[in-house]
């Protein structure tokens, strides 16, 4: 199957409306200014890379097979579960299956949510949030330096059940960001399943999460071939999105370098020692 083209607005294909979410990240240095490279490298070396960038191609019939037959329910512990049908076979999707299909950290069952609101508010403040940090409804990634604005924009556009109001900084994005930086436990499988379920049940009529549905289908139905298929475009973050991040820096009056946590520096020293043997020197900043 040929590579997919890119889509950045709601699109109708073969009579089906596809919404813009589940974006593919920009992790190539050549596409962004130098100041974003450390965040790109952190994401590209993280356990989220596969979920942020795959697959390279999306099949119309694969996605629609899942979308049209999917059923969501809850397990004994209240965990969201999913199933879909293909060629007469019912495929069951648990949080563990999501983690395998998206190559996310394998967490097992009944993962505790140990990241408190106060921890997240302290986290945002330490990253240099330009404003009051007291409640989620009043938090916006546009009040962070462009590097962290980009970091949370990437997470939100990829993982969240959102097609609008992407400037908000909700708890889900913060928890994913915090868990990545501080290597804490986060139940990615349950989080993604809930996002898929919420989007399917909102009855807006548009198909979403194309990349994730394709990855789930590929994982459970490997080698499936459809005749007369159509390659769907992939939602992808654009240079214009990134330009808006730079403009928000100017609007907030930010002049100093972005604060980079020691955890990020040490992680990059381990993963990319040739480039980040000394992260402080690479960033040109002292902590």
mmCIF file of C-alpha atoms in Angstrom:
data_model
loop_
_atom_site.group_PDB
_atom_site.id
_atom_site.type_symbol
_atom_site.label_atom_id
_atom_site.label_comp_id
_atom_site.label_asym_id
_atom_site.label_seq_id
_atom_site.Cartn_x
_atom_site.Cartn_y
_atom_site.Cartn_z
ATOM 1 C CA UNK A 1 0.000 0.000 0.000
ATOM 2 C CA UNK A 2 1.325 3.435 -0.921
ATOM 3 C CA UNK A 3 2.264 5.990 1.706
ATOM 4 C CA UNK A 4 -0.532 8.231 2.926
ATOM 5 C CA UNK A 5 -0.683 11.930 2.133
ATOM 6 C CA UNK A 6 -1.295 14.477 4.886
ATOM 7 C CA UNK A 7 -4.565 15.989 6.098
ATOM 8 C CA UNK A 8 -4.959 19.033 8.337
ATOM 9 C CA UNK A 9 -8.664 19.767 8.044
ATOM 10 C CA UNK A 10 -11.833 17.690 8.147
ATOM 11 C CA UNK A 11 -12.058 15.695 4.919
ATOM 12 C CA UNK A 12 -14.761 13.663 3.162
ATOM 13 C CA UNK A 13 -13.576 10.537 1.322
ATOM 14 C CA UNK A 14 -15.920 8.013 -0.297
ATOM 15 C CA UNK A 15 -18.823 9.654 1.509
ATOM 16 C CA UNK A 16 -17.207 9.313 4.953
ATOM 17 C CA UNK A 17 -16.152 12.331 7.025
ATOM 18 C CA UNK A 18 -12.733 12.059 8.664
ATOM 19 C CA UNK A 19 -11.944 14.491 11.481
ATOM 20 C CA UNK A 20 -8.561 15.932 12.369
ATOM 21 C CA UNK A 21 -7.039 14.317 15.440
ATOM 22 C CA UNK A 22 -4.491 11.601 16.253
ATOM 23 C CA UNK A 23 -1.833 13.709 14.521
ATOM 24 C CA UNK A 24 1.566 12.401 13.473
ATOM 25 C CA UNK A 25 4.407 14.240 15.224
ATOM 26 C CA UNK A 26 7.244 16.248 13.675
ATOM 27 C CA UNK A 27 10.447 14.649 14.959
ATOM 28 C CA UNK A 28 12.832 15.441 12.085
ATOM 29 C CA UNK A 29 15.367 18.172 12.905
ATOM 30 C CA UNK A 30 15.244 19.528 9.357
ATOM 31 C CA UNK A 31 11.629 20.611 9.807
ATOM 32 C CA UNK A 32 12.037 22.753 12.935
ATOM 33 C CA UNK A 33 14.415 25.437 14.273
ATOM 34 C CA UNK A 34 17.298 24.401 16.531
ATOM 35 C CA UNK A 35 15.580 25.328 19.779
ATOM 36 C CA UNK A 36 13.016 22.554 19.273
ATOM 37 C CA UNK A 37 15.569 19.801 18.634
ATOM 38 C CA UNK A 38 16.056 18.775 22.248
ATOM 39 C CA UNK A 39 12.312 18.168 22.648
ATOM 40 C CA UNK A 40 12.187 16.362 19.300
ATOM 41 C CA UNK A 41 15.053 14.121 20.395
ATOM 42 C CA UNK A 42 13.457 13.448 23.759
ATOM 43 C CA UNK A 43 10.187 12.370 22.128
ATOM 44 C CA UNK A 44 11.968 10.411 19.382
ATOM 45 C CA UNK A 45 13.974 8.473 21.985
ATOM 46 C CA UNK A 46 10.998 7.938 24.283
ATOM 47 C CA UNK A 47 8.590 4.979 24.517
ATOM 48 C CA UNK A 48 6.030 7.097 22.645
ATOM 49 C CA UNK A 49 7.933 7.333 19.357
ATOM 50 C CA UNK A 50 6.032 4.542 17.587
ATOM 51 C CA UNK A 51 2.631 5.842 18.677
ATOM 52 C CA UNK A 52 3.631 9.360 17.619
ATOM 53 C CA UNK A 53 4.837 8.434 14.127
ATOM 54 C CA UNK A 54 3.301 5.176 12.856
ATOM 55 C CA UNK A 55 1.917 3.823 10.601
ATOM 56 C CA UNK A 56 3.263 5.266 7.361
ATOM 57 C CA UNK A 57 0.081 4.278 5.531
ATOM 58 C CA UNK A 58 -3.601 4.072 6.463
ATOM 59 C CA UNK A 59 -6.119 1.840 4.698
ATOM 60 C CA UNK A 60 -9.673 3.137 4.264
ATOM 61 C CA UNK A 61 -11.170 -0.353 4.438
ATOM 62 C CA UNK A 62 -9.125 -1.373 7.501
ATOM 63 C CA UNK A 63 -10.172 1.683 9.480
ATOM 64 C CA UNK A 64 -13.806 1.440 8.405
ATOM 65 C CA UNK A 65 -13.899 -2.279 9.244
ATOM 66 C CA UNK A 66 -12.942 -1.436 12.817
ATOM 67 C CA UNK A 67 -15.059 1.731 13.044
ATOM 68 C CA UNK A 68 -18.234 0.094 11.725
ATOM 69 C CA UNK A 69 -18.039 -3.044 13.882
ATOM 70 C CA UNK A 70 -16.449 -1.740 17.071
ATOM 71 C CA UNK A 71 -18.237 -2.183 20.394
ATOM 72 C CA UNK A 72 -17.034 -0.770 23.700
ATOM 73 C CA UNK A 73 -17.847 -2.101 27.145
ATOM 74 C CA UNK A 74 -16.368 -2.388 30.623
ATOM 75 C CA UNK A 75 -14.605 -5.211 32.392
ATOM 76 C CA UNK A 76 -15.199 -6.338 36.003
ATOM 77 C CA UNK A 77 -12.870 -3.644 37.347
ATOM 78 C CA UNK A 78 -14.518 -0.911 35.270
ATOM 79 C CA UNK A 79 -11.753 -0.875 32.654
ATOM 80 C CA UNK A 80 -12.868 0.100 29.154
ATOM 81 C CA UNK A 81 -12.728 -2.836 26.721
ATOM 82 C CA UNK A 82 -13.179 -2.922 22.956
ATOM 83 C CA UNK A 83 -13.982 -5.503 20.321
ATOM 84 C CA UNK A 84 -14.415 -5.492 16.551
ATOM 85 C CA UNK A 85 -15.184 -8.076 13.881
ATOM 86 C CA UNK A 86 -13.192 -9.064 10.804
ATOM 87 C CA UNK A 87 -13.939 -12.025 8.530
ATOM 88 C CA UNK A 88 -16.344 -13.479 11.062
ATOM 89 C CA UNK A 89 -13.824 -13.362 13.914
ATOM 90 C CA UNK A 90 -14.347 -11.183 16.998
ATOM 91 C CA UNK A 91 -11.127 -9.495 18.090
ATOM 92 C CA UNK A 92 -10.919 -8.359 21.716
ATOM 93 C CA UNK A 93 -8.919 -5.256 22.607
ATOM 94 C CA UNK A 94 -7.761 -4.779 26.196
ATOM 95 C CA UNK A 95 -5.379 -2.146 27.586
ATOM 96 C CA UNK A 96 -2.564 -4.692 27.162
ATOM 97 C CA UNK A 97 -3.430 -5.126 23.466
ATOM 98 C CA UNK A 98 -3.353 -1.343 23.013
ATOM 99 C CA UNK A 99 0.093 -1.202 24.609
ATOM 100 C CA UNK A 100 1.344 -3.957 22.297
ATOM 101 C CA UNK A 101 -0.225 -2.507 19.134
ATOM 102 C CA UNK A 102 1.087 1.008 19.776
ATOM 103 C CA UNK A 103 4.416 -0.187 21.241
ATOM 104 C CA UNK A 104 3.676 1.635 24.485
ATOM 105 C CA UNK A 105 5.138 0.654 27.878
ATOM 106 C CA UNK A 106 3.551 -2.609 29.055
ATOM 107 C CA UNK A 107 1.947 -1.840 32.407
ATOM 108 C CA UNK A 108 -0.305 -4.844 33.067
ATOM 109 C CA UNK A 109 -3.720 -4.743 34.713
ATOM 110 C CA UNK A 110 -5.099 -2.397 37.371
ATOM 111 C CA UNK A 111 -2.381 0.238 37.086
ATOM 112 C CA UNK A 112 -2.764 2.776 39.916
ATOM 113 C CA UNK A 113 -3.016 6.466 39.084
ATOM 114 C CA UNK A 114 -0.358 7.906 41.377
ATOM 115 C CA UNK A 115 0.101 11.334 39.762
ATOM 116 C CA UNK A 116 -1.808 13.892 41.839
ATOM 117 C CA UNK A 117 -3.190 17.240 40.701
ATOM 118 C CA UNK A 118 -0.827 19.110 43.015
ATOM 119 C CA UNK A 119 2.126 17.247 41.494
ATOM 120 C CA UNK A 120 1.027 18.263 38.000
ATOM 121 C CA UNK A 121 0.497 21.898 38.979
ATOM 122 C CA UNK A 122 3.998 22.026 40.484
ATOM 123 C CA UNK A 123 5.320 20.373 37.323
ATOM 124 C CA UNK A 124 3.744 23.005 35.053
ATOM 125 C CA UNK A 125 4.942 25.858 37.241
ATOM 126 C CA UNK A 126 8.502 24.521 37.198
ATOM 127 C CA UNK A 127 8.439 24.393 33.388
ATOM 128 C CA UNK A 128 7.938 28.166 33.462
ATOM 129 C CA UNK A 129 4.186 28.581 33.091
ATOM 130 C CA UNK A 130 3.359 32.272 32.644
ATOM 131 C CA UNK A 131 0.274 32.550 34.815
ATOM 132 C CA UNK A 132 -1.625 31.148 37.761
ATOM 133 C CA UNK A 133 -1.587 27.367 38.151
ATOM 134 C CA UNK A 134 -4.605 26.338 40.206
ATOM 135 C CA UNK A 135 -7.088 24.402 38.073
ATOM 136 C CA UNK A 136 -7.204 22.592 34.726
ATOM 137 C CA UNK A 137 -9.903 24.696 33.067
ATOM 138 C CA UNK A 138 -7.612 27.711 33.240
ATOM 139 C CA UNK A 139 -4.395 26.095 31.961
ATOM 140 C CA UNK A 140 -3.190 26.676 28.411
ATOM 141 C CA UNK A 141 -0.040 25.358 26.752
ATOM 142 C CA UNK A 142 0.315 28.738 24.978
ATOM 143 C CA UNK A 143 1.498 30.166 28.324
ATOM 144 C CA UNK A 144 4.544 27.913 28.265
ATOM 145 C CA UNK A 145 7.823 28.521 26.432
ATOM 146 C CA UNK A 146 7.623 27.395 22.811
ATOM 147 C CA UNK A 147 9.655 24.241 23.492
ATOM 148 C CA UNK A 148 7.171 22.969 26.099
ATOM 149 C CA UNK A 149 4.277 24.382 24.122
ATOM 150 C CA UNK A 150 5.463 22.117 21.282
ATOM 151 C CA UNK A 151 5.905 19.160 23.662
ATOM 152 C CA UNK A 152 2.336 19.301 24.982
ATOM 153 C CA UNK A 153 0.878 20.257 21.603
ATOM 154 C CA UNK A 154 2.385 17.074 20.161
ATOM 155 C CA UNK A 155 1.007 14.922 22.988
ATOM 156 C CA UNK A 156 -2.462 16.484 22.869
ATOM 157 C CA UNK A 157 -2.854 16.288 19.110
ATOM 158 C CA UNK A 158 -1.726 12.664 19.092
ATOM 159 C CA UNK A 159 -3.445 11.125 22.116
ATOM 160 C CA UNK A 160 -6.414 13.251 23.115
ATOM 161 C CA UNK A 161 -10.025 13.001 22.020
ATOM 162 C CA UNK A 162 -9.959 16.534 20.643
ATOM 163 C CA UNK A 163 -10.578 18.129 17.256
ATOM 164 C CA UNK A 164 -10.796 21.671 18.648
ATOM 165 C CA UNK A 165 -9.659 23.694 21.678
ATOM 166 C CA UNK A 166 -6.215 22.137 21.383
ATOM 167 C CA UNK A 167 -4.662 25.100 23.220
ATOM 168 C CA UNK A 168 -6.002 23.764 26.517
ATOM 169 C CA UNK A 169 -3.649 21.885 28.824
ATOM 170 C CA UNK A 170 -5.787 19.067 30.307
ATOM 171 C CA UNK A 171 -4.778 16.540 32.931
ATOM 172 C CA UNK A 172 -4.291 13.761 30.353
ATOM 173 C CA UNK A 173 -1.588 15.644 28.469
ATOM 174 C CA UNK A 174 0.075 16.681 31.715
ATOM 175 C CA UNK A 175 0.087 13.132 33.070
ATOM 176 C CA UNK A 176 1.625 11.743 29.889
ATOM 177 C CA UNK A 177 4.262 14.486 29.876
ATOM 178 C CA UNK A 178 5.032 14.074 33.561
ATOM 179 C CA UNK A 179 5.288 10.282 33.329
ATOM 180 C CA UNK A 180 7.649 10.553 30.357
ATOM 181 C CA UNK A 181 9.987 12.997 32.039
ATOM 182 C CA UNK A 182 9.921 11.458 35.520
ATOM 183 C CA UNK A 183 9.615 7.783 34.459
ATOM 184 C CA UNK A 184 6.501 7.209 36.546
ATOM 185 C CA UNK A 185 3.782 4.628 35.936
ATOM 186 C CA UNK A 186 0.995 5.660 33.559
ATOM 187 C CA UNK A 187 -1.791 3.447 32.197
ATOM 188 C CA UNK A 188 -1.457 4.267 28.497
ATOM 189 C CA UNK A 189 -3.610 1.339 27.389
ATOM 190 C CA UNK A 190 -6.633 2.364 29.445
ATOM 191 C CA UNK A 191 -6.140 6.034 28.562
ATOM 192 C CA UNK A 192 -6.157 5.329 24.808
ATOM 193 C CA UNK A 193 -9.118 2.942 25.030
ATOM 194 C CA UNK A 194 -11.162 5.546 26.895
ATOM 195 C CA UNK A 195 -10.288 8.187 24.293
ATOM 196 C CA UNK A 196 -11.369 5.847 21.478
ATOM 197 C CA UNK A 197 -14.589 4.986 23.310
ATOM 198 C CA UNK A 198 -15.447 8.608 24.083
ATOM 199 C CA UNK A 199 -14.883 9.648 20.484
ATOM 200 C CA UNK A 200 -16.950 6.790 19.053
ATOM 201 C CA UNK A 201 -19.852 7.535 21.390
ATOM 202 C CA UNK A 202 -20.034 11.294 20.771
ATOM 203 C CA UNK A 203 -22.214 10.690 17.683
ATOM 204 C CA UNK A 204 -20.691 13.536 15.681
ATOM 205 C CA UNK A 205 -20.527 11.228 12.682
ATOM 206 C CA UNK A 206 -16.865 11.807 11.844
ATOM 207 C CA UNK A 207 -14.271 9.038 11.969
ATOM 208 C CA UNK A 208 -11.291 9.775 14.236
ATOM 209 C CA UNK A 209 -8.110 8.148 15.544
ATOM 210 C CA UNK A 210 -7.199 6.802 12.102
ATOM 211 C CA UNK A 211 -3.601 5.959 13.007
ATOM 212 C CA UNK A 212 -4.459 4.129 16.207
ATOM 213 C CA UNK A 213 -7.298 2.138 14.629
ATOM 214 C CA UNK A 214 -4.937 1.136 11.810
ATOM 215 C CA UNK A 215 -2.240 0.054 14.284
ATOM 216 C CA UNK A 216 -4.774 -1.992 16.267
ATOM 217 C CA UNK A 217 -6.036 -3.643 13.073
ATOM 218 C CA UNK A 218 -2.481 -4.374 11.876
ATOM 219 C CA UNK A 219 -1.627 -5.954 15.217
ATOM 220 C CA UNK A 220 -4.663 -8.240 15.431
ATOM 221 C CA UNK A 221 -5.208 -8.917 11.710
ATOM 222 C CA UNK A 222 -1.686 -9.082 10.230
ATOM 223 C CA UNK A 223 -1.442 -9.617 6.499
ATOM 224 C CA UNK A 224 -5.064 -8.644 5.788
ATOM 225 C CA UNK A 225 -5.536 -7.440 2.208
ATOM 226 C CA UNK A 226 -8.501 -5.531 0.791
ATOM 227 C CA UNK A 227 -9.246 -5.213 -2.910
ATOM 228 C CA UNK A 228 -9.821 -1.757 -4.405
ATOM 229 C CA UNK A 229 -8.758 -0.038 -1.199
ATOM 230 C CA UNK A 230 -8.106 3.678 -0.731
ATOM 231 C CA UNK A 231 -5.095 5.138 1.075
ATOM 232 C CA UNK A 232 -6.269 7.693 3.631
ATOM 233 C CA UNK A 233 -4.410 10.922 4.403
ATOM 234 C CA UNK A 234 -2.801 11.206 7.828
ATOM 235 C CA UNK A 235 -3.283 14.179 10.136
ATOM 236 C CA UNK A 236 0.123 15.738 10.655
ATOM 237 C CA UNK A 237 1.369 18.712 12.645
ATOM 238 C CA UNK A 238 2.501 21.417 10.206
ATOM 239 C CA UNK A 239 5.055 24.215 10.138
ATOM 240 C CA UNK A 240 2.196 26.682 10.605
ATOM 241 C CA UNK A 241 1.346 24.985 13.906
ATOM 242 C CA UNK A 242 4.949 25.482 14.992
ATOM 243 C CA UNK A 243 5.024 29.131 13.866
ATOM 244 C CA UNK A 244 2.117 29.783 16.210
ATOM 245 C CA UNK A 245 4.257 28.424 19.063
ATOM 246 C CA UNK A 246 6.985 30.956 18.301
ATOM 247 C CA UNK A 247 4.413 33.761 18.143
ATOM 248 C CA UNK A 248 3.002 32.799 21.555
ATOM 249 C CA UNK A 249 6.519 33.145 22.999
ATOM 250 C CA UNK A 250 6.599 36.737 21.780
ATOM 251 C CA UNK A 251 3.108 37.411 23.121
ATOM 252 C CA UNK A 252 4.123 36.132 26.567
ATOM 253 C CA UNK A 253 7.319 38.190 26.578
ATOM 254 C CA UNK A 254 9.561 35.150 27.078
ATOM 255 C CA UNK A 255 13.234 36.021 26.599
ATOM 256 C CA UNK A 256 15.215 33.408 28.564
ATOM 257 C CA UNK A 257 16.012 29.873 27.460
ATOM 258 C CA UNK A 258 13.572 27.100 28.251
ATOM 259 C CA UNK A 259 14.045 25.243 31.520
ATOM 260 C CA UNK A 260 15.132 21.661 30.777
ATOM 261 C CA UNK A 261 14.690 19.228 33.711
ATOM 262 C CA UNK A 262 17.695 17.177 34.769
ATOM 263 C CA UNK A 263 15.706 14.025 33.989
ATOM 264 C CA UNK A 264 15.515 15.032 30.324
ATOM 265 C CA UNK A 265 19.212 15.852 30.206
ATOM 266 C CA UNK A 266 20.246 12.541 31.765
ATOM 267 C CA UNK A 267 17.877 10.608 29.505
ATOM 268 C CA UNK A 268 19.391 12.174 26.383
ATOM 269 C CA UNK A 269 22.922 11.652 27.638
ATOM 270 C CA UNK A 270 22.115 7.956 27.918
ATOM 271 C CA UNK A 271 20.191 7.622 24.642
ATOM 272 C CA UNK A 272 22.214 9.989 22.446
ATOM 273 C CA UNK A 273 25.649 10.398 24.069
ATOM 274 C CA UNK A 274 27.323 11.553 20.851
ATOM 275 C CA UNK A 275 25.002 14.528 20.576
ATOM 276 C CA UNK A 276 24.225 15.105 24.257
ATOM 277 C CA UNK A 277 27.415 14.154 26.028
ATOM 278 C CA UNK A 278 26.928 17.458 27.806
ATOM 279 C CA UNK A 279 23.357 18.652 27.488
ATOM 280 C CA UNK A 280 24.091 21.946 29.263
ATOM 281 C CA UNK A 281 26.685 22.812 26.638
ATOM 282 C CA UNK A 282 24.354 21.732 23.845
ATOM 283 C CA UNK A 283 21.569 23.988 25.143
ATOM 284 C CA UNK A 284 23.877 26.820 26.114
ATOM 285 C CA UNK A 285 22.237 27.241 29.497
ATOM 286 C CA UNK A 286 23.111 26.750 33.138
ATOM 287 C CA UNK A 287 20.780 25.279 35.718
#
